[in-house]
Short mmCIF file of C-alpha atoms and ligand atoms in Angstrom, two decimals:
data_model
loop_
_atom_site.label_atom_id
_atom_site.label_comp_id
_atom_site.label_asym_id
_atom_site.label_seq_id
_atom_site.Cartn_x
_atom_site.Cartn_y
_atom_site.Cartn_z
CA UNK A 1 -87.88 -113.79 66.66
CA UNK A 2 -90.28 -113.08 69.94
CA UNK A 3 -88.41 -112.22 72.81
CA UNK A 4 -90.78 -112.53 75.93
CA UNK A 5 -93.54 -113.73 73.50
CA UNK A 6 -93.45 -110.57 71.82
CA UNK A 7 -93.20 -109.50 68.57
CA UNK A 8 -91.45 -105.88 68.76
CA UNK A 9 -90.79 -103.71 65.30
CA UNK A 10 -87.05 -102.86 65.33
CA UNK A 11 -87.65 -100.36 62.97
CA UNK A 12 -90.29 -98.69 65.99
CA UNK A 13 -88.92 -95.14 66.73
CA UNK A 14 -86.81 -94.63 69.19
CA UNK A 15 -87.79 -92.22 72.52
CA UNK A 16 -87.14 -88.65 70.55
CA UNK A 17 -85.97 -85.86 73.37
CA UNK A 18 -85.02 -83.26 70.38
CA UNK A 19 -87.16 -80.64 69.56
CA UNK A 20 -88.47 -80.79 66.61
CA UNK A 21 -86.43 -78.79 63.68
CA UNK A 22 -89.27 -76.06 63.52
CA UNK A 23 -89.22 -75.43 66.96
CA UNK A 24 -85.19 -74.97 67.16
CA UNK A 25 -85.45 -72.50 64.44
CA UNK A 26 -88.07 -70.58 66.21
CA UNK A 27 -86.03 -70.57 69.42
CA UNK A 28 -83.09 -69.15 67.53
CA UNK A 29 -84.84 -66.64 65.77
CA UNK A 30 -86.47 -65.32 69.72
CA UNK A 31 -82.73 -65.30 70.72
CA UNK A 32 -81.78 -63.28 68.08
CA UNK A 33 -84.43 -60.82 68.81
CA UNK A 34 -84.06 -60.75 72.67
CA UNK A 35 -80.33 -60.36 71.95
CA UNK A 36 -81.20 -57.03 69.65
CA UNK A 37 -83.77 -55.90 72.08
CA UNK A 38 -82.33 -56.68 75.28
CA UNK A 39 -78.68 -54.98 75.05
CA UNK A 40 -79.17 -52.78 78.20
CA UNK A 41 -81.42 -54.70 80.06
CA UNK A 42 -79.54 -54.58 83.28
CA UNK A 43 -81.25 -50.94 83.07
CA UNK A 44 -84.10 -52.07 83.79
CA UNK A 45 -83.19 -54.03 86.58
CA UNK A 46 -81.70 -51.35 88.14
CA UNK A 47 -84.02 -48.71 87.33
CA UNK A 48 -87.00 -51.13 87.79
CA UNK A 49 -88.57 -49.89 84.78
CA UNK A 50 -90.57 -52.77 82.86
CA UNK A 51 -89.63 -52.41 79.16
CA UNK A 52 -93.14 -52.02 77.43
CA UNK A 53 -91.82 -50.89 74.34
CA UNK A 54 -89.62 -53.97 73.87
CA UNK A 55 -92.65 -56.10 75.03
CA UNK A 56 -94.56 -54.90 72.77
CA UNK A 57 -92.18 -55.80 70.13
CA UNK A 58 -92.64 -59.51 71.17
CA UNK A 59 -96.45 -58.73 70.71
CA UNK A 60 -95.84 -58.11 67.33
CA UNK A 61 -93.71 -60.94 66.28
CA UNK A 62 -96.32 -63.00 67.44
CA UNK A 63 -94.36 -63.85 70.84
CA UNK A 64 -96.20 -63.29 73.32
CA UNK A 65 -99.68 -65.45 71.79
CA UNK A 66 -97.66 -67.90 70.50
CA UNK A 67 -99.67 -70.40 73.05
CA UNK A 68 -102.84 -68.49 72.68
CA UNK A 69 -105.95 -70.09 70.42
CA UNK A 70 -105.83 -68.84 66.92
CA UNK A 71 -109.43 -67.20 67.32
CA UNK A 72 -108.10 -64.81 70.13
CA UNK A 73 -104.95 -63.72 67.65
CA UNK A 74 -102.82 -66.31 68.86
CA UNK A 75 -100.73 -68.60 67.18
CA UNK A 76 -101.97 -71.78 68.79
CA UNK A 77 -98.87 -73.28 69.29
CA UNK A 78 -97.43 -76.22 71.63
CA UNK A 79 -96.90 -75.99 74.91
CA UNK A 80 -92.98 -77.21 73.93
CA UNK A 81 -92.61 -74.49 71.11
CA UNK A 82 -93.20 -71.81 73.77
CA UNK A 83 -90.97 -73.30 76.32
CA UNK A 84 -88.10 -73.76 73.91
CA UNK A 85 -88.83 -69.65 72.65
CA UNK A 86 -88.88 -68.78 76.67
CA UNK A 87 -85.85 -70.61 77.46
CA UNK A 88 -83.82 -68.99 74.32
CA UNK A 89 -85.12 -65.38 75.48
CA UNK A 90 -84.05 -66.28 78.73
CA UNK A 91 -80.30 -66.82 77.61
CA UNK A 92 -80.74 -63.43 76.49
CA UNK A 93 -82.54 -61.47 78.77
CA UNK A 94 -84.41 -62.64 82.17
CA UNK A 95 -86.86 -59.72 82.03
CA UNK A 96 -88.00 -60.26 78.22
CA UNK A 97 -88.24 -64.06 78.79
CA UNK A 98 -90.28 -63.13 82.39
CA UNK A 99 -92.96 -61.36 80.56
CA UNK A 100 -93.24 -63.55 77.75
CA UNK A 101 -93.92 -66.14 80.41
CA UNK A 102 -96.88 -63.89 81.98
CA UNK A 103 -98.52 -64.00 78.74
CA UNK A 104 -97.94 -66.91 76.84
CA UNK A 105 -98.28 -69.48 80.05
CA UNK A 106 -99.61 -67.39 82.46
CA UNK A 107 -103.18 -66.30 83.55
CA UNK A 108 -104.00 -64.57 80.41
CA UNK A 109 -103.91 -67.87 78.86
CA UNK A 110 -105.94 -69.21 81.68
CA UNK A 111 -108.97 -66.46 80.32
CA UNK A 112 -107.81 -68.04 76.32
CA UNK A 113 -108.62 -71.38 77.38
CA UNK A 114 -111.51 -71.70 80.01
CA UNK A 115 -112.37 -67.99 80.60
CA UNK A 116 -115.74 -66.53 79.57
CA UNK A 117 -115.40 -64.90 76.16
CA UNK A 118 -116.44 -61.26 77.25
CA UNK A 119 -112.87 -61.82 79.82
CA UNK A 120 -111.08 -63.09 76.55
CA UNK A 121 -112.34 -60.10 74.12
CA UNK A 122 -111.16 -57.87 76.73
CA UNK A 123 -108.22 -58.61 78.05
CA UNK A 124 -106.47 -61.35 75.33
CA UNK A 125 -105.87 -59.09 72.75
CA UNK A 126 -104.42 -56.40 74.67
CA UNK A 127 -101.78 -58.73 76.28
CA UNK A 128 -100.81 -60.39 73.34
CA UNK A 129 -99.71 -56.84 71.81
CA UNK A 130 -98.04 -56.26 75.09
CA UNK A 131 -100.08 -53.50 76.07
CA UNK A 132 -101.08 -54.87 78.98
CA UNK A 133 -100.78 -57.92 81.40
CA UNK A 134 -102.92 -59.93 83.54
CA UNK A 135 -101.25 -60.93 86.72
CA UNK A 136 -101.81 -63.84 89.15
CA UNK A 137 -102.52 -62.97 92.44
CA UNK A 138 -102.71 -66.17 95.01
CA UNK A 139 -99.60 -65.56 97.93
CA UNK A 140 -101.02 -63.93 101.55
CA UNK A 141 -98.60 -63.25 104.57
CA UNK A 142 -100.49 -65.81 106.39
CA UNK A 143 -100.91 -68.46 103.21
CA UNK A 144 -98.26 -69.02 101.64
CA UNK A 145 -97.36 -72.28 100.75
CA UNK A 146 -100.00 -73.58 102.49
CA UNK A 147 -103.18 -72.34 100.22
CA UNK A 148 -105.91 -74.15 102.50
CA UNK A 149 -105.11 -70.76 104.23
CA UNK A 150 -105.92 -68.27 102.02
CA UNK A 151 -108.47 -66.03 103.94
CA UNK A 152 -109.38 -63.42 100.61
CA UNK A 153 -113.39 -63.93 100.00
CA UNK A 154 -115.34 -63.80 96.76
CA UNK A 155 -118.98 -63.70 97.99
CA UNK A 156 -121.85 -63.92 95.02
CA UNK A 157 -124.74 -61.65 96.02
CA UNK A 158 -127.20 -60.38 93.10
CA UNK A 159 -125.30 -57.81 92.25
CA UNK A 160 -122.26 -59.82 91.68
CA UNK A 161 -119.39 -60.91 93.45
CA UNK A 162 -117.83 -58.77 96.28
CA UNK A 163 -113.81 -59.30 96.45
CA UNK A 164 -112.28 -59.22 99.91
CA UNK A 165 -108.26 -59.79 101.02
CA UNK A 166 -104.58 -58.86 101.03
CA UNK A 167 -102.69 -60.27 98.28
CA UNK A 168 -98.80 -60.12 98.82
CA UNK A 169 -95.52 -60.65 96.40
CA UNK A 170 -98.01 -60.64 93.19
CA UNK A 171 -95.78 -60.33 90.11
CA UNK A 172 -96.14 -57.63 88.57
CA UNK A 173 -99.27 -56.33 90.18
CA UNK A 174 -98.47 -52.35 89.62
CA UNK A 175 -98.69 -53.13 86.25
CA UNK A 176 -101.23 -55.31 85.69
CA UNK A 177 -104.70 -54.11 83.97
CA UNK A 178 -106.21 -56.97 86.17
CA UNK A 179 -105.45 -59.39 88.61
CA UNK A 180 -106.93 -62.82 88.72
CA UNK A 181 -107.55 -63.60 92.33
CA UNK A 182 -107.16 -67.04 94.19
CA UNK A 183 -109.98 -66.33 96.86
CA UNK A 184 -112.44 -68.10 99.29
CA UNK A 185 -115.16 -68.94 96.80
CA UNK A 186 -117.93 -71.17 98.50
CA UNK A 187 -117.97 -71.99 102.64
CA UNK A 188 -116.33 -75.33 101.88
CA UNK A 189 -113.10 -75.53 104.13
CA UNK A 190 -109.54 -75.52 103.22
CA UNK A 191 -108.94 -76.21 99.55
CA UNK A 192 -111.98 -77.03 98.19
CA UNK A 193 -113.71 -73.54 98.82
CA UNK A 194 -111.38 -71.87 96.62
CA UNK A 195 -111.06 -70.66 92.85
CA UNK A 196 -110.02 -67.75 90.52
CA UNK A 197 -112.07 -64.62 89.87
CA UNK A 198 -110.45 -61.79 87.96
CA UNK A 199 -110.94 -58.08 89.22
CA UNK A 200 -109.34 -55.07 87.11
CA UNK A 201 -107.18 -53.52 88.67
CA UNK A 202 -108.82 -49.79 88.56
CA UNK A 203 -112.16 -51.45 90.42
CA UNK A 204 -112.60 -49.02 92.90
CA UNK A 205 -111.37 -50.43 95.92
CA UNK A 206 -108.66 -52.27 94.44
CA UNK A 207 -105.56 -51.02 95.86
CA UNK A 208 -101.51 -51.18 95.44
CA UNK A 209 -100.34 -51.21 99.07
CA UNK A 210 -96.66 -51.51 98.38
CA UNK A 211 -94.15 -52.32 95.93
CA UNK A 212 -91.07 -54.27 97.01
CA UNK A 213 -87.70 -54.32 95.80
CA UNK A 214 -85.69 -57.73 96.12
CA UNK A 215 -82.97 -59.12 95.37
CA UNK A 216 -83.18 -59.01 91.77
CA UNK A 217 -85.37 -58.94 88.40
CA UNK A 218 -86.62 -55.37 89.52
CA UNK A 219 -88.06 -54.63 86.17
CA UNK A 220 -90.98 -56.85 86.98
CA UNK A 221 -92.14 -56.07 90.68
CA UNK A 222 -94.14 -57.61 93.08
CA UNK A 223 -97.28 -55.99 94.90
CA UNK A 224 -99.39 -56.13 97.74
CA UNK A 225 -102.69 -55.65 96.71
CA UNK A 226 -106.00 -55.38 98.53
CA UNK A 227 -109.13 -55.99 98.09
CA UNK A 228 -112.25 -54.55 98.48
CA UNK A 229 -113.74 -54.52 95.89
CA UNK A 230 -117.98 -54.98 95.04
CA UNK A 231 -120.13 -55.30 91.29
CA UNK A 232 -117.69 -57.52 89.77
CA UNK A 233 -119.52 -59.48 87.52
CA UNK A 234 -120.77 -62.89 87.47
CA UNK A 235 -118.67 -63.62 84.53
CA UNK A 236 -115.28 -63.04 85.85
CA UNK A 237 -115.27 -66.33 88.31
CA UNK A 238 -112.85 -68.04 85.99
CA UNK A 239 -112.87 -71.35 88.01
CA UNK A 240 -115.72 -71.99 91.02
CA UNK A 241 -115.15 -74.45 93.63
CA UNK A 242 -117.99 -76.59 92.28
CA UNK A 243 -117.04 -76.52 88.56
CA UNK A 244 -113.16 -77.52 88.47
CA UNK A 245 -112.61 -75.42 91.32
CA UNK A 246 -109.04 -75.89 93.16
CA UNK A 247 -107.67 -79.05 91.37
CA UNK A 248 -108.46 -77.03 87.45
CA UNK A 249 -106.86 -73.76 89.51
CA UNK A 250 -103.65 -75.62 89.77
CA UNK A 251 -103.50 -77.86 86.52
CA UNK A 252 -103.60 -74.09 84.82
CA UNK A 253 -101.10 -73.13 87.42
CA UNK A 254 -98.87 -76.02 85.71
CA UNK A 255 -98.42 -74.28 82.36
CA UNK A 256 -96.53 -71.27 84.26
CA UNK A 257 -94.56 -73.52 86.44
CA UNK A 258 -93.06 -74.70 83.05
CA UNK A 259 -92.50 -72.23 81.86
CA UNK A 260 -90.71 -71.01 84.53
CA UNK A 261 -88.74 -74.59 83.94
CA UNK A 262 -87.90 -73.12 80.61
CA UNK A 263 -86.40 -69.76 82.06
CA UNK A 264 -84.44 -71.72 84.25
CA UNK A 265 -82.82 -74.02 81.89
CA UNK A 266 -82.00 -70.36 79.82
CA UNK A 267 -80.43 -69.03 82.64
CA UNK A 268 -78.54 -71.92 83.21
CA UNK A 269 -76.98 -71.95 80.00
CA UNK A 270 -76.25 -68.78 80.23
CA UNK A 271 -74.59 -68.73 83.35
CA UNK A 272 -72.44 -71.82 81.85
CA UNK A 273 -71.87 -69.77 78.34
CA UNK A 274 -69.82 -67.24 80.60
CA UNK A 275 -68.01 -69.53 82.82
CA UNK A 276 -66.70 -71.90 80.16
CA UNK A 277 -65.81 -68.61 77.50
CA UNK A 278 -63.48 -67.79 80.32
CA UNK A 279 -62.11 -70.99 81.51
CA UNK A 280 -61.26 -71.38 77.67
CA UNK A 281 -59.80 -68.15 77.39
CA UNK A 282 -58.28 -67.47 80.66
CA UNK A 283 -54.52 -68.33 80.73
CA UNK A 284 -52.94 -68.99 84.12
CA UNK A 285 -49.78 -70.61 85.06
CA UNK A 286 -48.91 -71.28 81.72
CA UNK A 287 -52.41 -73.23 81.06
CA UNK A 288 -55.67 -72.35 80.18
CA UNK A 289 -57.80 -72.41 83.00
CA UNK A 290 -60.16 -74.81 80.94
CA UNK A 291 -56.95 -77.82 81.60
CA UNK A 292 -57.58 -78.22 85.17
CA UNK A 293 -59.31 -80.81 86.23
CA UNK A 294 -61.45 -79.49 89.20
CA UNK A 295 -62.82 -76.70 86.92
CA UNK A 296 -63.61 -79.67 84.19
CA UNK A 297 -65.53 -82.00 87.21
CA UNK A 298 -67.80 -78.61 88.15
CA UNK A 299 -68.57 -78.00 84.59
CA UNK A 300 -69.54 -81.44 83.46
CA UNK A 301 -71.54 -81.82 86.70
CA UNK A 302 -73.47 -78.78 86.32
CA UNK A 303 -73.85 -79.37 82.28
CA UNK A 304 -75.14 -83.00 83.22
CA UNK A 305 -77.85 -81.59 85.57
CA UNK A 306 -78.73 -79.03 83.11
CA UNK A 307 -79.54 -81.64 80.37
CA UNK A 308 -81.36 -83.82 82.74
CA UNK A 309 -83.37 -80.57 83.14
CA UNK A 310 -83.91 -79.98 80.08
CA UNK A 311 -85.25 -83.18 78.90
CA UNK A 312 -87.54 -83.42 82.30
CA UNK A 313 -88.76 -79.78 80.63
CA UNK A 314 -89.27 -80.45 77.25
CA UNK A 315 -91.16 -83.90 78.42
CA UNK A 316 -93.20 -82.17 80.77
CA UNK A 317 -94.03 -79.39 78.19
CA UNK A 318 -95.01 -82.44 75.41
CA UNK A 319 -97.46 -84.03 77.42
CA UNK A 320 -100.49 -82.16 78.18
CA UNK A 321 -103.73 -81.83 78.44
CA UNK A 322 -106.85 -80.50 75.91
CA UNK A 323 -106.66 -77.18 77.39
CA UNK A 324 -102.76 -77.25 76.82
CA UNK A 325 -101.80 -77.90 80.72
CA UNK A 326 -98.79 -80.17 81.72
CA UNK A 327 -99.07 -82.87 83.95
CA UNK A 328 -98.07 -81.96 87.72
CA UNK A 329 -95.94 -84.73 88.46
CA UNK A 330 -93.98 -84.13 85.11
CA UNK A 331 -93.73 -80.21 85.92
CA UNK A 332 -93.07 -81.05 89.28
CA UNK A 333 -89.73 -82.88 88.53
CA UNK A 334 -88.90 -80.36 85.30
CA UNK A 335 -89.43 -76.91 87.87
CA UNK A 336 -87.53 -78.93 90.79
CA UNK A 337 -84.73 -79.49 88.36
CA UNK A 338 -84.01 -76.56 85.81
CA UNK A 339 -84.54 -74.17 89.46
CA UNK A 340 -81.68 -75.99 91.11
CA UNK A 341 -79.31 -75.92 87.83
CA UNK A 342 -79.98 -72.47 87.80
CA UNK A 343 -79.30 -70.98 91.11
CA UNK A 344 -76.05 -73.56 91.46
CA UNK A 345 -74.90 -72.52 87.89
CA UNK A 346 -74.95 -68.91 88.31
CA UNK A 347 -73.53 -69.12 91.34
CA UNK A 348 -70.88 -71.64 89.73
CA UNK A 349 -70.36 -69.18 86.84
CA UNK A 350 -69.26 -65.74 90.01
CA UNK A 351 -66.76 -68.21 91.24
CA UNK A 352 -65.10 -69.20 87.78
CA UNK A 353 -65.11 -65.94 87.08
CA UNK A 354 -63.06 -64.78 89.58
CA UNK A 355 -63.61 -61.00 89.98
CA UNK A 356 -65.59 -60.09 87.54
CA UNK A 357 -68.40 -62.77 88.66
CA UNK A 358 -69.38 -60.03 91.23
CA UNK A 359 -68.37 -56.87 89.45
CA UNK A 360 -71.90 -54.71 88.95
CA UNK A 361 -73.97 -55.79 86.03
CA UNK A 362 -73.06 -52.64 84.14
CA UNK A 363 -69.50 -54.38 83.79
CA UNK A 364 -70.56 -58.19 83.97
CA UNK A 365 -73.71 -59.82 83.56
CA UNK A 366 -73.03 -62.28 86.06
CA UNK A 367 -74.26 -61.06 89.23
CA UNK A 368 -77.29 -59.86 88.04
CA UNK A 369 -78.02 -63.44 86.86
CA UNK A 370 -77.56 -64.76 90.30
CA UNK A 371 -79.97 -62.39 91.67
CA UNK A 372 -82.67 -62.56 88.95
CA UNK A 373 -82.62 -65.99 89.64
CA UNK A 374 -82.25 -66.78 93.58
CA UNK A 375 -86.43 -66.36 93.62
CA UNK A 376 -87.60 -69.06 91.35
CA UNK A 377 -86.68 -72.06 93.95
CA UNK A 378 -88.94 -69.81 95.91
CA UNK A 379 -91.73 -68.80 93.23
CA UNK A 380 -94.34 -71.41 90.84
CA UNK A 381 -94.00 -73.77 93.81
CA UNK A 382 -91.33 -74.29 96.55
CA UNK A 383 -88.23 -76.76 96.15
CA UNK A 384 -89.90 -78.34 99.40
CA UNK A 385 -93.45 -77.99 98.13
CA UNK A 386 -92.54 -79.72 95.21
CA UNK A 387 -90.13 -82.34 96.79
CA UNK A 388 -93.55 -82.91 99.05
CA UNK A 389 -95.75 -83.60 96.03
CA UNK A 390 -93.06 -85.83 94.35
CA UNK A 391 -92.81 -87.88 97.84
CA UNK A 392 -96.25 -88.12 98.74
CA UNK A 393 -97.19 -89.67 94.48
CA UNK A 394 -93.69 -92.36 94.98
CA UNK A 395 -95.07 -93.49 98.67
CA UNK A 396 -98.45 -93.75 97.81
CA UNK A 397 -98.57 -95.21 94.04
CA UNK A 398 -94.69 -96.52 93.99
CA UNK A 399 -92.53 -96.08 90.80
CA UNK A 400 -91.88 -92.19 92.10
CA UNK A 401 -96.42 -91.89 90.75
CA UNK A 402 -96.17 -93.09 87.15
C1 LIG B 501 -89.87 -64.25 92.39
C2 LIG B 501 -91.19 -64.59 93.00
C3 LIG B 501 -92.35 -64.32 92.30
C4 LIG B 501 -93.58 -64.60 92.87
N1 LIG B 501 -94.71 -64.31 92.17
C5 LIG B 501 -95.92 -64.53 92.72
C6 LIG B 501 -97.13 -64.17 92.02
O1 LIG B 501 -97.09 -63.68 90.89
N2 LIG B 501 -98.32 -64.39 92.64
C7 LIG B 501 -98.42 -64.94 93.87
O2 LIG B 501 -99.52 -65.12 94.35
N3 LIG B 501 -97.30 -65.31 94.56
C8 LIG B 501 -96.06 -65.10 94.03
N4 LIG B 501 -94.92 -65.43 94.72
C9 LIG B 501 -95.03 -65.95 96.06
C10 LIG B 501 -94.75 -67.44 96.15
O3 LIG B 501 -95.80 -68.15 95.58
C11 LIG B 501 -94.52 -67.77 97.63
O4 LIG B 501 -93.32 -67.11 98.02
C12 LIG B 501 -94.42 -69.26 97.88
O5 LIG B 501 -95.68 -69.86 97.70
C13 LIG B 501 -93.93 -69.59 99.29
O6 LIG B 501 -94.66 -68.91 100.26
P1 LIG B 501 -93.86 -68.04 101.34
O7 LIG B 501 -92.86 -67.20 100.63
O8 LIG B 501 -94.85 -67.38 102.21
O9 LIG B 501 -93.00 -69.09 102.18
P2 LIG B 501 -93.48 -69.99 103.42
O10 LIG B 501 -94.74 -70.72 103.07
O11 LIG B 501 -93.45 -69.18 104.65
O12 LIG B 501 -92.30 -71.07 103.48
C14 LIG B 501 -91.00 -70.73 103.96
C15 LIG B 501 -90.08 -71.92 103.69
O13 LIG B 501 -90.59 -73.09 104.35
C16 LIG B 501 -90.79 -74.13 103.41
N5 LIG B 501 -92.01 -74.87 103.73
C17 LIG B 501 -93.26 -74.37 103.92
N6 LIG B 501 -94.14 -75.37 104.15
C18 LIG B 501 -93.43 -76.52 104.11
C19 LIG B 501 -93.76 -77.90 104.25
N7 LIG B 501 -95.01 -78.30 104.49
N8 LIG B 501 -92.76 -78.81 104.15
C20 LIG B 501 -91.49 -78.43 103.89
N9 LIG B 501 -91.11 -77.13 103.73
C21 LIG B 501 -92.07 -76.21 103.82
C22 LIG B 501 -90.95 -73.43 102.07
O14 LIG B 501 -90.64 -74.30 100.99
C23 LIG B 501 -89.97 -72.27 102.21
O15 LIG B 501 -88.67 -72.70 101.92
C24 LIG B 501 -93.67 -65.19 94.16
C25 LIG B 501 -92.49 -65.49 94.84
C26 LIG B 501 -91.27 -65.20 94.29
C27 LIG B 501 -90.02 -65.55 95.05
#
């Protein structure tokens, strides 16, 4: 029978949220290996020392190209395989998971997909074995989340483009073999005069100001770098204002802000993992503390948030674009989420834990997960920034821009 004049299949397939089998085995296997890799990894937090060895491992289990075309020594895989692989590192380790990030969504796969091939034949392969990483360098003390700001100049002359600015809080910039640079490309104002070029980072000229330390996730620091920097060639202006220029700059940017979704929704479950072992285990006043009710409500409300993140994740990570970007509504809604979950689940997980929520990391993990993830409401986009771009799509298309 019609219903509404229509005549619908039953038998049509439902709306799938699971990740496909393949992709769940793939996850498990990266958590295995992050979980063998990763045993002292709040070493490296504290010592800020970046783990290249262990990096490289991912490099050669195909981890870190999983996203990458197959002709650069990728694996040319889904934007959703790499997210559910990121998010089951992160469960593991924050720091393994962060640098998988920086190469499999980050601006190395920016040169993979639209960069000029002399950028990809240089830089790809080396990242992908973890010898290397490119970094993104966009933030200035006076632009921050406003980029119409951004004062840092690329100026074309004939013998190429002259690089001029302070970059601030650029993840990991000491480290990086290059750095590709969000900078004042044509004399068009605000946005639209801006675009990528990469510079390496031994250009002469191009300099490592500072290094900070913060709060937390010290094996990966962030830089202020300047600029100066003349000769680079024609080749490395990745995006120009006049050919995709700011909007292409930021549908790229949406393949890291997933995956920084998918670290979230890692941490997340790990904070949870801890909190509800010891609820179940911890006996007090005759009861586990896993029978009281107020412990229960806190628990189901942060495990309901964290699977409404995950499905705005893995449904932002499914639909993309040809060159493998999410949508930035989609993202939008999936970073927005899985960042909240985070931060309120590992700082759920100190409290249920009593004391040894804030115990150093050497004893407990917990702490340490609080602080390696307090930044990333801050970092790939602001809560706010992100709550503005959700407002501004529902009041000016309705139905919250669908
Ligand atoms: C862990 C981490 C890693 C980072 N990695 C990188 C990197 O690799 N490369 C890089 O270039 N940058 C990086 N950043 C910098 C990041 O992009 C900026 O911190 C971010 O864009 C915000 O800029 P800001 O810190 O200057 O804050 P500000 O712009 O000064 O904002 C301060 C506060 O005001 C709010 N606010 C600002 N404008 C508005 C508005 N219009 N409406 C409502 N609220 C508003 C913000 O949301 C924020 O809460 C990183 C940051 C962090 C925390």
């Amino acid at each position: 029978m019609k219903v509404l004049d229509l005549d619908i299949d039953p038998s049509a397939a439902g709306l799938s949220l699971e990740l496909p089998a393949q992709y769940r085995e793939l996850a498990d296997r990266a958590g295995q290996l992050a979980s063998r890799l990763a045993a002292d990894d709040h070493k490296w937090d504290a010592d800020g020392l970046f783990p290249w060895p262990e990096v490289a491992v991912l490099g050669s289990h195909g981890v870190l190209g999983m996203t990458h075309p197959e002709e650069v020594g990728g694996a040319g895989l889904p934007r959703l395989a790499a997210v559910a692989v990121i998010e089951a590192l992160a469960r593991h380790s924050f720091t393994l998971a962060e640098a998988t990030q920086i190469a499999a969504n980050g601006p190395a796969y920016v040169l993979s997909t639209i960069g000029h091939p002399r950028l990809r034949e240089r830089w790809v392969p080396a990242v992908l074995a973890g010898e290397t990483l490119v970094s993104i360098a966009i933030t200035e003390l006076a632009a921050g989340s406003s980029l119409a700001e951004i004062a840092t100049t690329a100026t074309a002359s004939p013998d190429g483009w002259s690089v001029s600015g302070t970059k601030c809080f650029v993840t990991g910039g000491s480290l990086a073999g290059a750095h590709l640079v969000m900078a004042r490309m044509s004399p068009a104002e605000g946005v639209r005069g801006l675009g990528y070029v990469l510079v390496d980072a031994d250009a002469p000229g191009c300099v490592v100001r500072r290094v900070h330390r913060k709060i937390g996730g010290n094996a990966t620091p962030e830089a202020v770098i300047e600029l100066d920097v003349a000769g680079v060639a024609d080749e490395a202006a990745v995006i120009r204002p006049d050919a995709g220029g700011f909007a292409l700059a930021m549908q790229s940017y949406n393949a890291m802000r997933i995956g920084i979704a998918g670290i979230c929704c890692g941490v997340a479950r790990r904070a949870l993992d801890l909190a509800e072992d010891h609820l179940r285990q911890r006996v007090q006043g005759g009861r586990p503390l896993s029978s009281r009710q107020g412990l229960q409500w806190r628990v189901a409300e942060l495990e309901l948030e964290l699977e409404a993140a995950r499905l705005l994740t893995y449904r932002a990570a499914s639909r993309v674009d040809a060159h493998g970007f999410p949508d930035a509504l989609d993202t939008a809604r999936a970073k927005l989420a899985a960042s909240r979950v985070a931060v309120s689940s590992a700082d759920a997980a100190i409290q249920l834990l009593g004391w040894r929520g804030i115990v150093s990391a050497e004893d407990h993990p917990a702490e340490r997960i609080l602080r390696e993830v307090r930044g990333w409401t801050i970092a790939g986009g602001t809560s706010e920034s992100l709550l503005n771009m959700l407002g501004r799509a529902a009041l000016s298309t309705g139905g919250g821009g669908r």
